[in-house]
Tab-separated table of C-alpha atoms and ligand atoms in Angstrom:
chain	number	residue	atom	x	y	z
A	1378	UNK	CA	-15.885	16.997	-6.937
A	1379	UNK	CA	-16.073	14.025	-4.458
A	1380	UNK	CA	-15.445	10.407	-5.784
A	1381	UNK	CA	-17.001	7.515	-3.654
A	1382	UNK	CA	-16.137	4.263	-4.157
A	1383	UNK	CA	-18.067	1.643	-2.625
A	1384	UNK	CA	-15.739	-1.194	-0.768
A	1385	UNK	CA	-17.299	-4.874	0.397
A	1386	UNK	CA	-20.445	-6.400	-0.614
A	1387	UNK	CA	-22.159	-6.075	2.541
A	1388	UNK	CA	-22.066	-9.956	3.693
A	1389	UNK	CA	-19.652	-10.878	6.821
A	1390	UNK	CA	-17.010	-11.897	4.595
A	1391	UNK	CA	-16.800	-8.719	3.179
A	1392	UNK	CA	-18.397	-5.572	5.513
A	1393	UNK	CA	-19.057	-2.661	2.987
A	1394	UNK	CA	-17.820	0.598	3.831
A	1395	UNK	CA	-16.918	3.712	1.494
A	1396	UNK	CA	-13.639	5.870	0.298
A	1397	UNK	CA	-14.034	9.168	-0.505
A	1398	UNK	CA	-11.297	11.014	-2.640
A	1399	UNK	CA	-11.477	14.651	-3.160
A	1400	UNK	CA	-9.945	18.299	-1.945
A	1401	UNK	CA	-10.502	19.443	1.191
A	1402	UNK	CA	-11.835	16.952	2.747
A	1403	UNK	CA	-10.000	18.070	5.934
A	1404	UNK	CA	-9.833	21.524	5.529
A	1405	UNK	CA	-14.030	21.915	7.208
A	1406	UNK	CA	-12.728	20.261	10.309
A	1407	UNK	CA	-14.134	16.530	10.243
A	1408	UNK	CA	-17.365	16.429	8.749
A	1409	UNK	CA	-16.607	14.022	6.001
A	1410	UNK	CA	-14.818	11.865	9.049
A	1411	UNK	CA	-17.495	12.706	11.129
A	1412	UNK	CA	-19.829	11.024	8.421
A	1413	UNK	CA	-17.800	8.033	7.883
A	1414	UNK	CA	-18.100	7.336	12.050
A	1415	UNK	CA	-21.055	4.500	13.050
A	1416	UNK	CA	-23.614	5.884	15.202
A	1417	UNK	CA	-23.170	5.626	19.077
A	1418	UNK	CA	-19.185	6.806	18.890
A	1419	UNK	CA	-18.183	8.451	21.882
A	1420	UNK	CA	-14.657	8.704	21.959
A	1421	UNK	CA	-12.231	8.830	18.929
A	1422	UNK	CA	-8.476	8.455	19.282
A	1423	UNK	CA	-6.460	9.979	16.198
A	1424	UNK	CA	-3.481	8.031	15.512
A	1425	UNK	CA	-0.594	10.079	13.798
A	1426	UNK	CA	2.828	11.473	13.408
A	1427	UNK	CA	4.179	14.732	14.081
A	1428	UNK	CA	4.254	15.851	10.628
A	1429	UNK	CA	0.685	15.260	10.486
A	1430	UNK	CA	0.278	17.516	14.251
A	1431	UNK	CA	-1.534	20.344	12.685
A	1432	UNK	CA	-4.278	18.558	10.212
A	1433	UNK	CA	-4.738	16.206	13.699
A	1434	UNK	CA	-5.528	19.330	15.607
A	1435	UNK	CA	-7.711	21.126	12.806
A	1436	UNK	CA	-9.377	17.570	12.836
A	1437	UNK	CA	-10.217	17.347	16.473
A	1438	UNK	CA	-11.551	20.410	17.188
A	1439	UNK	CA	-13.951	19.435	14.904
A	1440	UNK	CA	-14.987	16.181	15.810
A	1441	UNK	CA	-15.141	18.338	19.349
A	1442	UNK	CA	-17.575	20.292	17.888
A	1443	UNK	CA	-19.429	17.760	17.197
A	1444	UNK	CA	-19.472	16.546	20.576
A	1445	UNK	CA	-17.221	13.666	20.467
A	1446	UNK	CA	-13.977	13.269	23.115
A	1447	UNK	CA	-11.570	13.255	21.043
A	1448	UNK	CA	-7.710	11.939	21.900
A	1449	UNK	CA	-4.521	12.538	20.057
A	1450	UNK	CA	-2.129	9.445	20.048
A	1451	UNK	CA	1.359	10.729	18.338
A	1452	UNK	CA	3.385	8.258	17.128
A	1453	UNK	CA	6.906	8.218	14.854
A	1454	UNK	CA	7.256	8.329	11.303
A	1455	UNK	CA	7.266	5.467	8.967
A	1456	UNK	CA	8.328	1.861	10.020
A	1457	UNK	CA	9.239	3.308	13.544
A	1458	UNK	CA	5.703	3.339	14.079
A	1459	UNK	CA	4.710	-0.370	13.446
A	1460	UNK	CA	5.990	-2.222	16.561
A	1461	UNK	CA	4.719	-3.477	19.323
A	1462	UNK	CA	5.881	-1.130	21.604
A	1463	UNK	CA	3.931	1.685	20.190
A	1464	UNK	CA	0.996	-0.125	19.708
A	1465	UNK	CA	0.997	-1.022	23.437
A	1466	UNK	CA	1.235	2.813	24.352
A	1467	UNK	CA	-1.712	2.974	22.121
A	1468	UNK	CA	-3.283	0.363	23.888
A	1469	UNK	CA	-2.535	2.002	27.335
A	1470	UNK	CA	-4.115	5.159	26.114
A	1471	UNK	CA	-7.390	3.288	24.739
A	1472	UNK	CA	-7.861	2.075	28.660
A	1473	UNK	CA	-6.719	5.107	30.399
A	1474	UNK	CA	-9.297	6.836	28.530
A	1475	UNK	CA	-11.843	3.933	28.908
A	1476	UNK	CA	-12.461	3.511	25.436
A	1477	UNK	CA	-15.544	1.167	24.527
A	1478	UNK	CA	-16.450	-1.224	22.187
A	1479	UNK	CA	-18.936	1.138	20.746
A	1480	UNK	CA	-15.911	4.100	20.324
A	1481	UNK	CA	-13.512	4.680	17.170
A	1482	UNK	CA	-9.733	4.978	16.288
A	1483	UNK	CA	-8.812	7.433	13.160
A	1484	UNK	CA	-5.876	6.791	11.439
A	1485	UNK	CA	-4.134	10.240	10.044
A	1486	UNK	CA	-0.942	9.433	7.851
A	1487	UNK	CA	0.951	7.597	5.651
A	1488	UNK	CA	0.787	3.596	5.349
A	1489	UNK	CA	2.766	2.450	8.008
A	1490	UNK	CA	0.172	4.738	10.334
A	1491	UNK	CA	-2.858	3.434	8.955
A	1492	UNK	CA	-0.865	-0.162	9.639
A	1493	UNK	CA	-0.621	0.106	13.037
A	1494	UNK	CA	-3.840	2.545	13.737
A	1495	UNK	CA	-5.718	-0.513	11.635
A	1496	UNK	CA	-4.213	-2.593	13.576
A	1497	UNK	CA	-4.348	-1.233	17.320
A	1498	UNK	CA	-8.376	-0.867	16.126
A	1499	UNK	CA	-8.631	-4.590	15.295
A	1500	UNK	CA	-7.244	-5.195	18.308
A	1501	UNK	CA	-8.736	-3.541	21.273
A	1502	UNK	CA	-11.536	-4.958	22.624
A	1503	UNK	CA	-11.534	-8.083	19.937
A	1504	UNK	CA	-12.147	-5.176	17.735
A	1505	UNK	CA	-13.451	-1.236	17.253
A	1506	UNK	CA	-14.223	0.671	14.224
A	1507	UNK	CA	-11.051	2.334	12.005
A	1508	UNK	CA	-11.417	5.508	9.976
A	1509	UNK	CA	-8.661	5.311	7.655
A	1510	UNK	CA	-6.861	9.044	6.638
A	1511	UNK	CA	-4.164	8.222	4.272
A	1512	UNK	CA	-2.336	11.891	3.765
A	1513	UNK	CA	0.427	9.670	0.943
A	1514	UNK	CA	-0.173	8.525	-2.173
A	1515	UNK	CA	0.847	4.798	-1.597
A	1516	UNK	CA	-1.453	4.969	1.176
A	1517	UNK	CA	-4.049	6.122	-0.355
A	1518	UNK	CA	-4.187	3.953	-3.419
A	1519	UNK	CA	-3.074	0.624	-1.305
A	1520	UNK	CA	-2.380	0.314	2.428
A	1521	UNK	CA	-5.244	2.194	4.007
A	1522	UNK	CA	-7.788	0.572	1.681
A	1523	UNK	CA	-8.383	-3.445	1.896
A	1524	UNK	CA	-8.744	-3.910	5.536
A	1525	UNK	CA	-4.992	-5.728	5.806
A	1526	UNK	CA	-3.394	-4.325	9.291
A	1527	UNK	CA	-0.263	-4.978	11.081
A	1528	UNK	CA	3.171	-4.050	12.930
A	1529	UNK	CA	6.967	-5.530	12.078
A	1530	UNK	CA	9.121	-7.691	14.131
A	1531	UNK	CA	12.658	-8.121	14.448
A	1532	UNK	CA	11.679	-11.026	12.531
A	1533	UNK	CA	10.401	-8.891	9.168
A	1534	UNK	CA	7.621	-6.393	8.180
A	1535	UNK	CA	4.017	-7.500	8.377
A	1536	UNK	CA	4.277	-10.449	10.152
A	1537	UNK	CA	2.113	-9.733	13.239
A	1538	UNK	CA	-1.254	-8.252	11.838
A	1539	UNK	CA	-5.012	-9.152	11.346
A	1540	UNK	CA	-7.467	-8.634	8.055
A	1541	UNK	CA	-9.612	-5.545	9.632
A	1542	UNK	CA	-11.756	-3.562	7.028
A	1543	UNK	CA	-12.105	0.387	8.381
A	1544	UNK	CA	-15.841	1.756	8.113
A	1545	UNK	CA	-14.720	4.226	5.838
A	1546	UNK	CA	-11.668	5.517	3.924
A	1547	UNK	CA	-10.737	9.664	3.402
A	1548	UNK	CA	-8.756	10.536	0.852
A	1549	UNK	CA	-7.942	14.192	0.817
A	1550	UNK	CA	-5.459	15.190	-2.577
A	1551	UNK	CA	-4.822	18.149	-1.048
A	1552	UNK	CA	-2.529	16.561	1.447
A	1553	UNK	CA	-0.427	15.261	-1.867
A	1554	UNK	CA	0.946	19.019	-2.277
A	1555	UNK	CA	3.153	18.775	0.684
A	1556	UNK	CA	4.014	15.098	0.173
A	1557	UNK	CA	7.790	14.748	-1.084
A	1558	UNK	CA	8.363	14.663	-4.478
A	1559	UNK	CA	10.100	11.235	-3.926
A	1560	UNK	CA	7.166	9.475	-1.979
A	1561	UNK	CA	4.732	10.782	-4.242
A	1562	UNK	CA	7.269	9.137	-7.145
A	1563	UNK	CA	7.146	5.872	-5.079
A	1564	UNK	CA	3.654	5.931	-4.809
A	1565	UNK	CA	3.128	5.822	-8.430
A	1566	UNK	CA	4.165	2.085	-8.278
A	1567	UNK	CA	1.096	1.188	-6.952
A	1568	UNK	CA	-0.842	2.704	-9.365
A	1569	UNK	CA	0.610	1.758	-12.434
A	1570	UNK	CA	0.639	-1.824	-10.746
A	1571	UNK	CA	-2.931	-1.476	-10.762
A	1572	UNK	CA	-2.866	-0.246	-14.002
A	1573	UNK	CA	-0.387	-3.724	-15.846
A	1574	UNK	CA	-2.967	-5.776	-13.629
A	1575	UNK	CA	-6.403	-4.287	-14.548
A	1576	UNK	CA	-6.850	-1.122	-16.309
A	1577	UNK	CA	-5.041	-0.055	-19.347
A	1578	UNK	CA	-6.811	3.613	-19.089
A	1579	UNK	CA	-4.541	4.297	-16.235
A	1580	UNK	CA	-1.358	3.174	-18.138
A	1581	UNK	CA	-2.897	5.203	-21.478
A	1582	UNK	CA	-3.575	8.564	-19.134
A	1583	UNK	CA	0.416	8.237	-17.627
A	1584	UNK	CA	2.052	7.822	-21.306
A	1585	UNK	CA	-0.104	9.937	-22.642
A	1586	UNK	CA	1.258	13.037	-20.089
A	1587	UNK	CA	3.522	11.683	-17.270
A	1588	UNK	CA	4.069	15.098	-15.868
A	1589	UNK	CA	0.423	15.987	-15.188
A	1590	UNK	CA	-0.375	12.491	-14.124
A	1591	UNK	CA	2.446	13.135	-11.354
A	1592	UNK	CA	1.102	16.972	-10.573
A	1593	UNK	CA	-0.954	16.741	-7.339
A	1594	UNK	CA	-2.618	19.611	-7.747
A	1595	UNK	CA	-4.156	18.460	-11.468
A	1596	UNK	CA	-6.933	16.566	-12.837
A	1597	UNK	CA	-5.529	13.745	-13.978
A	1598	UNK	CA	-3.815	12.491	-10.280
A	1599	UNK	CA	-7.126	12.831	-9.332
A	1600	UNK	CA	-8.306	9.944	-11.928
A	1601	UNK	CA	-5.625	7.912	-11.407
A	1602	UNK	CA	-6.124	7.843	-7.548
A	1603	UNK	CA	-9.901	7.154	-8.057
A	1604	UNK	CA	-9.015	4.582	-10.917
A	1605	UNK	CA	-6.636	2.533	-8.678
A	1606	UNK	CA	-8.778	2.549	-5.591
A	1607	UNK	CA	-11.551	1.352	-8.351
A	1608	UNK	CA	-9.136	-1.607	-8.990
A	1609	UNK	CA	-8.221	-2.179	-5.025
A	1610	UNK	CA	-12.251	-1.853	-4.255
A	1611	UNK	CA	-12.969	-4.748	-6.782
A	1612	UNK	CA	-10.383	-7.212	-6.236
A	1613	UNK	CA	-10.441	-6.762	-2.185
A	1614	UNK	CA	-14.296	-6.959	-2.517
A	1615	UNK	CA	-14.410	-10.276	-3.926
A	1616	UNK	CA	-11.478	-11.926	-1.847
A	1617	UNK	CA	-10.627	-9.891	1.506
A	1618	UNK	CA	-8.729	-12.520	3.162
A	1619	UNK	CA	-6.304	-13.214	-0.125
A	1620	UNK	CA	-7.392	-16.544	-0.606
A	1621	UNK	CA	-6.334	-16.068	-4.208
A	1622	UNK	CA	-7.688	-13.583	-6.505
A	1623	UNK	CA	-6.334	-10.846	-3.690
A	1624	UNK	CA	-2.731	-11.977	-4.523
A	1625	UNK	CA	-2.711	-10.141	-7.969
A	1626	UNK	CA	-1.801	-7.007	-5.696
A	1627	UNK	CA	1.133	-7.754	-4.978
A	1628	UNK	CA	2.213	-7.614	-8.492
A	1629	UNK	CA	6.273	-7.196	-8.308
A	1630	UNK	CA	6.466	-7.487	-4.711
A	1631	UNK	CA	8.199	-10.556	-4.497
A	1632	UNK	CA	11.466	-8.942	-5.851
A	1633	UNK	CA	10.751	-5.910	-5.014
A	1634	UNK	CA	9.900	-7.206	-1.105
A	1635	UNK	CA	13.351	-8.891	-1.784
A	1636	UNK	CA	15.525	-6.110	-2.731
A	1637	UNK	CA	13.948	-3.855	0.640
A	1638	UNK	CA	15.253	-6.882	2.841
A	1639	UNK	CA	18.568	-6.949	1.491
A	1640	UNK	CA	18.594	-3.257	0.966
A	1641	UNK	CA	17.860	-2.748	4.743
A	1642	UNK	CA	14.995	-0.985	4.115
A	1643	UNK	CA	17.055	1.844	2.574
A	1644	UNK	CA	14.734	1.584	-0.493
A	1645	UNK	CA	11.511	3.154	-0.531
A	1646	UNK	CA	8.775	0.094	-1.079
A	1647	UNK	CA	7.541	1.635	-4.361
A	1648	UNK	CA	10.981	1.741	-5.724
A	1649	UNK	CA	11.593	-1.569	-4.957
A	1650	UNK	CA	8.034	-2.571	-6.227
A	1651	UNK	CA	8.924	-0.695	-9.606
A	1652	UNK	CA	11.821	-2.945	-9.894
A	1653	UNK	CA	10.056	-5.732	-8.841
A	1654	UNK	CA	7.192	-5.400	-11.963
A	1655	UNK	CA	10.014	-5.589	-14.338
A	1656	UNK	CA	11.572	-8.606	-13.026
A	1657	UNK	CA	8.566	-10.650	-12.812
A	1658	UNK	CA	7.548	-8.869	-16.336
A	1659	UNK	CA	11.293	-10.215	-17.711
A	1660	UNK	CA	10.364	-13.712	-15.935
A	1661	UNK	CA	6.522	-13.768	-18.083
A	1662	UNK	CA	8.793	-13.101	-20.975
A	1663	UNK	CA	11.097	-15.717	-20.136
A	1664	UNK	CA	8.540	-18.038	-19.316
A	1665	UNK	CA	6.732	-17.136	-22.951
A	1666	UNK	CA	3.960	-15.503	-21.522
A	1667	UNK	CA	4.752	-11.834	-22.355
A	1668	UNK	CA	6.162	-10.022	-25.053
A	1669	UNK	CA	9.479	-8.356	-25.644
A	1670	UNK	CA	7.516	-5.217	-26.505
A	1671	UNK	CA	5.227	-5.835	-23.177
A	1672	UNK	CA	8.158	-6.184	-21.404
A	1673	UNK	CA	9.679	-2.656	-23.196
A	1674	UNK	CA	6.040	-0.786	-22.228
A	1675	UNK	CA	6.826	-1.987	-18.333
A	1676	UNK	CA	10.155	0.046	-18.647
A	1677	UNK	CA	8.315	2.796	-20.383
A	1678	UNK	CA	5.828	3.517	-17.795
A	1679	UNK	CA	7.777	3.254	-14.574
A	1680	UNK	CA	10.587	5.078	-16.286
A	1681	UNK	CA	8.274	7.768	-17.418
A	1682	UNK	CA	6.663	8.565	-13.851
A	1683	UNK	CA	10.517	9.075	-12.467
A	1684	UNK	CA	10.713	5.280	-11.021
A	1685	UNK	CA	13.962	2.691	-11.279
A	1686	UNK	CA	13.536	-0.082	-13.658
A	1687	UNK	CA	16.664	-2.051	-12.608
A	1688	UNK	CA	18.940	-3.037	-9.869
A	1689	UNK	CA	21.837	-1.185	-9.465
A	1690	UNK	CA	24.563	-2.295	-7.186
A	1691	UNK	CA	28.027	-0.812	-7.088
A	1692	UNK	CA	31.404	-2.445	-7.948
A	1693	UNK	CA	31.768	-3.066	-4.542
A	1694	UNK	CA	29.157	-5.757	-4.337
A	1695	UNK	CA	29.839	-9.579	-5.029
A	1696	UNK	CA	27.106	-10.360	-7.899
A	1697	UNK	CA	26.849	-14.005	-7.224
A	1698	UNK	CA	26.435	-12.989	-2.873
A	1699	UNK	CA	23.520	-10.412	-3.910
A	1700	UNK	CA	21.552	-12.918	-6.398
A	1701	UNK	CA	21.715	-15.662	-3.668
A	1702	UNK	CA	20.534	-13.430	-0.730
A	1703	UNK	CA	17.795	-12.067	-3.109
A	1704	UNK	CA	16.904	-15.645	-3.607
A	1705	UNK	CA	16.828	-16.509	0.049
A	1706	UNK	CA	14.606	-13.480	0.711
A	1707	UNK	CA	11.858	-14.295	-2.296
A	1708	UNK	CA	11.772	-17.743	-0.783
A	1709	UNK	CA	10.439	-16.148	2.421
A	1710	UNK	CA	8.001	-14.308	0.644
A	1711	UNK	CA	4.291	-14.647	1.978
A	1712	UNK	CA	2.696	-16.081	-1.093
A	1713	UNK	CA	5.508	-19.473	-1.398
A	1714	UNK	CA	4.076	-22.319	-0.415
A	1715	UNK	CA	6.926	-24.986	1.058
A	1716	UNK	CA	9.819	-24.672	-0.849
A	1717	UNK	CA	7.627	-23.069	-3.741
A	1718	UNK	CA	8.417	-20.041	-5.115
A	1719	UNK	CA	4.593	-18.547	-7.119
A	1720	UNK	CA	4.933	-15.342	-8.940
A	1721	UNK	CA	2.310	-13.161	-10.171
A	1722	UNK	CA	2.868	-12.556	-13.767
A	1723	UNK	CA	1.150	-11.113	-16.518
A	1724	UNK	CA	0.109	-13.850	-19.381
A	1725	UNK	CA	-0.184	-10.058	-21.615
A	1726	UNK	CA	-1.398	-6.684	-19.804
A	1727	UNK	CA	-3.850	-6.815	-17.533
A	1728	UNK	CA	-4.219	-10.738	-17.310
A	1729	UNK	CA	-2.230	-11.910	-14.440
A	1730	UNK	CA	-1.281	-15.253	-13.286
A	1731	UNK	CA	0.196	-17.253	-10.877
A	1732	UNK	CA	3.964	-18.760	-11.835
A	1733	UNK	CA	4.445	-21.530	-9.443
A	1734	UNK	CA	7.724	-23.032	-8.568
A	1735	UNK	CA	9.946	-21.633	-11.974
A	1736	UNK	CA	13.140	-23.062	-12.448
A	1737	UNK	CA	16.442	-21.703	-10.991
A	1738	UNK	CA	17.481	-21.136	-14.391
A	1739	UNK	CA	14.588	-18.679	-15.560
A	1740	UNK	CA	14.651	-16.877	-11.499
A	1741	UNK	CA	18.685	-16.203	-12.794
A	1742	UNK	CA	18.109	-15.455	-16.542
A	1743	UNK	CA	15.563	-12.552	-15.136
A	1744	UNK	CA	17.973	-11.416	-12.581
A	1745	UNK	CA	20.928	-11.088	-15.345
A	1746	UNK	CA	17.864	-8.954	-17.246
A	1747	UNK	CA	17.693	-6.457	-14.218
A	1748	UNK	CA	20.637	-6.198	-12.683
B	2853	LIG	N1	-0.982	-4.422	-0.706
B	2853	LIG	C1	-1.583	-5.584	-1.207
B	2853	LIG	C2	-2.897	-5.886	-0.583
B	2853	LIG	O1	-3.494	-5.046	0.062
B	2853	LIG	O2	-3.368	-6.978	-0.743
């Protein structure tokens, strides 16, 4: 069975468009993409990796089929993928091939594709329509729905992007089955962010049977995938551009966007994310907005789905160094304002907040809780 979940509320602010989640989606050859496409597209370009060469060619001879041009734009893996220099050979394509205001890009991957394939698409021409075909859990449940696009610079990740909703979102579970065990791991971060923010079913279905919820091929992935795009749909629906309520996503990603930075990007962004939710759910406590027992159920949950609930660092490492570079990074963090540090926290499950500007003290005393 096919799940649609309606994104956008139709006004300027906030175009609508739809995200399908289901199995096989792919496997036909691009009718579902096909479907998702506005009327008049001539040309398509497919943006994806190499791991992702055989779905792109099933995918195009279908959308050849149905008598579109279609071109194949392979690009690396991961963050490799979101700079400027590949976007500008994407660019160069786009022209060679006289793309149109009126023609398409697809993006066929994992979150750092649909990044730059989102972003190449908000780009050319001031802007053409994105089909977004997240093939990883974290993409699925986060970066190919919401519209947010971008590529990294030396600088840091994200920093160069625009707010560009796709016209429609495919999310085929099938692809989960080949994901890595580990990715699919990481990408349960996401969802049972979505699930401390806004839905306690999804927190209920993972401690109820962690193993199945983490099975790709079962039922219950399936719910939890719909659930947390459910949660994305709403919250990006009513503020696309993050002018506040949006910033309740990024749940735990001020640590955890912390620890990737000093971590050189070794950790995988879930990971860090998983991390992350604990340290801002140990700050709540701190700051006497969450319990001890709240605090324990955070542990439970990420622990449960195979995710790290502290911050290891070896022997090696100077303690005092680590908490101050961690510092340094959360002040850069997109949501400070000044010299502001605001958290999202939790005032109890599923109510977050904003924590503006907490002491140095309680940042620490949260730190010495995760470490
Ligand atoms: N990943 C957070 C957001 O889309 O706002």
């Amino acid at each position: 069975m096919t799940a649609r979940i309606e994104v956008g509320d139709g006004s300027p602010a906030s175009p609508r468009y739809a995200v399908l989640v289901g199995r096989g989606l792919l496997a036909d050859g691009g009718s579902a993409v096909h479907g998702l496409l506005p009327p008049g597209v001539a040309r398509v370009l497919i943006v994806h990796p190499e791991s992702m060469e055989q779905r792109a060619a099933v995918l195009a001879a279908g959308l050849r089929e149905r008598g579109l041009t279609v071109h194949l734009g392979l690009v690396p893996d991961a963050e490799a993928a979101k700079t400027a220099t590949v976007a500008a050979q994407l660019w160069q394509q786009l022209g060679l091939a006289g793309f149109t205001r009126s023609d398409a890009v697809i993006g066929l991957g994992g979150g750092t594709v649909t990044d730059l394939a989102g972003f190449v698409a908000a780009t050319w021409l001031r802007g053409v329509a994105v089909v977004q075909v997240p093939t990883t859990l974290l993409a699925m449940v986060d970066a190919a729905v919401g519209g947010k696009t971008g590529i990294n610079t030396a600088e840091g990740k994200n920093l160069v992007g625009a707010f560009h909703p796709p016209v429609g979102v495919i999310c085929d579970l099938d692809t989960l089955t080949t994901l890595p065990r580990a990715d699919l791991v990481a990408g349960m971060a996401e969802v049972v962010k979505h699930g401390f923010i806004r839905d306690q079913r999804t927190l209920d279905l993972i401690a109820a049977d962690p193993t199945t919820a983490c099975d790709p091929s079962g039922p219950v992935l399936a719910e939890l995938v719909t659930r947390s795009i459910e949660v994305k749909a709403a919250v990006v629906t009513e503020d696309l551009r993050e002018a506040g309520l949006r910033e309740i996503l990024n749940y735990g990603h001020t640590f955890g966007h912390a620890i990737e930075q000093v971590e050189d990007y070794r950790w995988r962004h879930g990971e860090a994310v998983s991390v992350g939710m604990v340290y801002a759910a140990e700050l709540a406590c701190l700051a006497g907005l969450l319990t001890e027992a709240e605090v324990a159920e955070h542990r439970r949950i990420l622990a449960a789905v195979g995710l790290p609930t502290a911050y290891r660092i070896g022997p090696e490492v100077d303690r005092e160094a680590r908490w101050a570079a961690l510092a340094t990074a959360m002040g850069r963090d997109k949501k400070a304002r000044g010299s502001t540090l605001r958290f999202v926290v939790l005032a109890g499950l599923g109510q977050p907040q904003r924590l503006a500007g907490p002491s140095d003290d309680l940042l620490r005393a949260a730190f010495d809780r995760v470490i």
